[in-house]
Amino acid sequence: MIISVKEVINFLISVLIPLIVGFASSVITQLIAGIDTSTYYSQLIKPGFAPPSIVFPIVWTILYILMGISAYKILKKGYELPKVKDAMFYYWLQLGLNFLWSILFFGFDLRFTSLITLGILTIIVIIMTIKFFKIDKKAVYLNIPYILWLLYAFVLNYFIWVINK
């Protein structure tokens, strides 16, 4: 099977978009907070199950790559299809909420608002995954780690909010 240059470019763009969104969110967050997110995180009182700060950029990079690959697989089916447009609406929505979360949590120190945002984000990602299931099942498998991480992040965000009130 020969892969066209156009397909390679589409794949790279699909993977780069979530990576750029995540990076931009991090930069904006640090500009607003005036402090590195790792430093901010280290200063919080955290529950015993909280990972060290080095884990987050590694996990999020992997999740953004998987997210981009799954979006590529869906878009490859044809953006003109209504079910693809519908699924991608939820993809873009979750990406926007994802972008917002760290700005709320770290940038503006709004831990409860970020918790609500994370809950909505998790629901949107589950809806997106259901929509993806109707188009490409492999795209769904790529999002399972994301859903599991969001559930973990929700619990972590909740305990950090409660402990640091």
PDB file of C-alpha atoms in Angstrom, residues 54-149:
ATOM      1  CA  ILE A  54       6.980  15.082  35.521  1.00  0.00           C
ATOM      2  CA  VAL A  55       4.218  12.575  34.692  1.00  0.00           C
ATOM      3  CA  PHE A  56       1.825  15.181  33.277  1.00  0.00           C
ATOM      4  CA  PRO A  57       3.723  16.400  30.198  1.00  0.00           C
ATOM      5  CA  ILE A  58       4.582  12.813  29.265  1.00  0.00           C
ATOM      6  CA  VAL A  59       1.012  11.549  29.624  1.00  0.00           C
ATOM      7  CA  TRP A  60      -0.524  14.566  27.890  1.00  0.00           C
ATOM      8  CA  THR A  61       1.891  14.327  24.959  1.00  0.00           C
ATOM      9  CA  ILE A  62       0.927  10.684  24.452  1.00  0.00           C
ATOM     10  CA  LEU A  63      -2.789  11.477  24.819  1.00  0.00           C
ATOM     11  CA  TYR A  64      -2.592  14.391  22.359  1.00  0.00           C
ATOM     12  CA  ILE A  65      -0.863  12.159  19.810  1.00  0.00           C
ATOM     13  CA  LEU A  66      -3.499   9.426  20.231  1.00  0.00           C
ATOM     14  CA  MET A  67      -6.226  12.068  20.011  1.00  0.00           C
ATOM     15  CA  GLY A  68      -4.772  13.382  16.761  1.00  0.00           C
ATOM     16  CA  ILE A  69      -4.461   9.913  15.255  1.00  0.00           C
ATOM     17  CA  SER A  70      -8.073   9.146  16.141  1.00  0.00           C
ATOM     18  CA  ALA A  71      -9.237  12.421  14.560  1.00  0.00           C
ATOM     19  CA  TYR A  72      -7.238  11.569  11.427  1.00  0.00           C
ATOM     20  CA  LYS A  73      -8.941   8.165  11.221  1.00  0.00           C
ATOM     21  CA  ILE A  74     -12.362   9.801  11.467  1.00  0.00           C
ATOM     22  CA  LEU A  75     -11.592  12.580   8.993  1.00  0.00           C
ATOM     23  CA  LYS A  76     -10.244  10.008   6.551  1.00  0.00           C
ATOM     24  CA  LYS A  77     -13.780   8.639   6.224  1.00  0.00           C
ATOM     25  CA  GLY A  78     -14.832  11.910   4.578  1.00  0.00           C
ATOM     26  CA  TYR A  79     -15.603  15.204   6.264  1.00  0.00           C
ATOM     27  CA  GLU A  80     -18.594  15.730   3.976  1.00  0.00           C
ATOM     28  CA  LEU A  81     -20.434  12.875   5.727  1.00  0.00           C
ATOM     29  CA  PRO A  82     -22.903  14.189   8.340  1.00  0.00           C
ATOM     30  CA  LYS A  83     -21.815  11.612  10.940  1.00  0.00           C
ATOM     31  CA  VAL A  84     -18.176  12.663  10.512  1.00  0.00           C
ATOM     32  CA  LYS A  85     -19.068  16.359  10.863  1.00  0.00           C
ATOM     33  CA  ASP A  86     -21.113  15.518  13.966  1.00  0.00           C
ATOM     34  CA  ALA A  87     -18.304  13.473  15.532  1.00  0.00           C
ATOM     35  CA  MET A  88     -15.739  16.145  14.738  1.00  0.00           C
ATOM     36  CA  PHE A  89     -17.931  18.804  16.370  1.00  0.00           C
ATOM     37  CA  TYR A  90     -17.497  16.926  19.643  1.00  0.00           C
ATOM     38  CA  TYR A  91     -13.793  16.483  18.936  1.00  0.00           C
ATOM     39  CA  TRP A  92     -13.296  20.253  18.531  1.00  0.00           C
ATOM     40  CA  LEU A  93     -15.497  20.955  21.553  1.00  0.00           C
ATOM     41  CA  GLN A  94     -13.481  18.632  23.792  1.00  0.00           C
ATOM     42  CA  LEU A  95     -10.248  20.103  22.480  1.00  0.00           C
ATOM     43  CA  GLY A  96     -11.500  23.584  23.426  1.00  0.00           C
ATOM     44  CA  LEU A  97     -12.501  22.440  26.918  1.00  0.00           C
ATOM     45  CA  ASN A  98      -9.175  20.675  27.276  1.00  0.00           C
ATOM     46  CA  PHE A  99      -7.420  23.927  26.323  1.00  0.00           C
ATOM     47  CA  LEU A 100      -9.430  25.800  28.947  1.00  0.00           C
ATOM     48  CA  TRP A 101      -8.888  23.444  31.874  1.00  0.00           C
ATOM     49  CA  SER A 102      -5.265  24.225  32.727  1.00  0.00           C
ATOM     50  CA  ILE A 103      -5.879  27.949  32.262  1.00  0.00           C
ATOM     51  CA  LEU A 104      -8.694  27.766  34.825  1.00  0.00           C
ATOM     52  CA  PHE A 105      -6.858  25.447  37.237  1.00  0.00           C
ATOM     53  CA  PHE A 106      -3.338  26.851  37.129  1.00  0.00           C
ATOM     54  CA  GLY A 107      -3.733  30.251  35.492  1.00  0.00           C
ATOM     55  CA  PHE A 108      -6.697  31.625  37.405  1.00  0.00           C
ATOM     56  CA  ASP A 109      -6.542  29.302  40.443  1.00  0.00           C
ATOM     57  CA  LEU A 110     -10.193  28.327  39.896  1.00  0.00           C
ATOM     58  CA  ARG A 111     -10.039  24.734  41.074  1.00  0.00           C
ATOM     59  CA  PHE A 112     -13.801  24.230  41.458  1.00  0.00           C
ATOM     60  CA  THR A 113     -14.539  25.800  38.060  1.00  0.00           C
ATOM     61  CA  SER A 114     -11.843  23.625  36.523  1.00  0.00           C
ATOM     62  CA  LEU A 115     -13.437  20.590  38.213  1.00  0.00           C
ATOM     63  CA  ILE A 116     -16.800  21.394  36.591  1.00  0.00           C
ATOM     64  CA  THR A 117     -15.019  21.975  33.262  1.00  0.00           C
ATOM     65  CA  LEU A 118     -13.269  18.624  33.618  1.00  0.00           C
ATOM     66  CA  GLY A 119     -16.576  16.888  34.322  1.00  0.00           C
ATOM     67  CA  ILE A 120     -18.129  18.430  31.215  1.00  0.00           C
ATOM     68  CA  LEU A 121     -14.986  17.591  29.220  1.00  0.00           C
ATOM     69  CA  THR A 122     -15.211  13.948  30.301  1.00  0.00           C
ATOM     70  CA  ILE A 123     -18.863  13.734  29.249  1.00  0.00           C
ATOM     71  CA  ILE A 124     -18.081  15.375  25.879  1.00  0.00           C
ATOM     72  CA  VAL A 125     -15.187  12.949  25.282  1.00  0.00           C
ATOM     73  CA  ILE A 126     -17.459   9.995  26.052  1.00  0.00           C
ATOM     74  CA  ILE A 127     -20.055  11.358  23.601  1.00  0.00           C
ATOM     75  CA  MET A 128     -17.291  11.936  21.032  1.00  0.00           C
ATOM     76  CA  THR A 129     -16.085   8.373  21.521  1.00  0.00           C
ATOM     77  CA  ILE A 130     -19.595   7.005  20.977  1.00  0.00           C
ATOM     78  CA  LYS A 131     -19.833   9.074  17.773  1.00  0.00           C
ATOM     79  CA  PHE A 132     -16.407   7.786  16.696  1.00  0.00           C
ATOM     80  CA  PHE A 133     -17.573   4.199  17.360  1.00  0.00           C
ATOM     81  CA  LYS A 134     -20.164   4.557  14.600  1.00  0.00           C
ATOM     82  CA  ILE A 135     -17.429   5.567  12.145  1.00  0.00           C
ATOM     83  CA  ASP A 136     -14.176   3.785  13.039  1.00  0.00           C
ATOM     84  CA  LYS A 137     -13.784   1.427  15.978  1.00  0.00           C
ATOM     85  CA  LYS A 138      -9.977   1.766  16.015  1.00  0.00           C
ATOM     86  CA  ALA A 139     -10.402   5.493  16.643  1.00  0.00           C
ATOM     87  CA  VAL A 140     -12.376   4.556  19.762  1.00  0.00           C
ATOM     88  CA  TYR A 141      -9.590   2.373  21.149  1.00  0.00           C
ATOM     89  CA  LEU A 142      -7.180   5.283  20.775  1.00  0.00           C
ATOM     90  CA  ASN A 143      -9.393   7.378  23.087  1.00  0.00           C
ATOM     91  CA  ILE A 144      -9.781   4.850  25.908  1.00  0.00           C
ATOM     92  CA  PRO A 145      -6.559   5.994  27.650  1.00  0.00           C
ATOM     93  CA  TYR A 146      -7.822   9.584  27.377  1.00  0.00           C
ATOM     94  CA  ILE A 147     -11.139   8.728  29.050  1.00  0.00           C
ATOM     95  CA  LEU A 148      -9.362   6.810  31.820  1.00  0.00           C
ATOM     96  CA  TRP A 149      -6.948   9.704  32.375  1.00  0.00           C
TER      97      TRP A 149
END
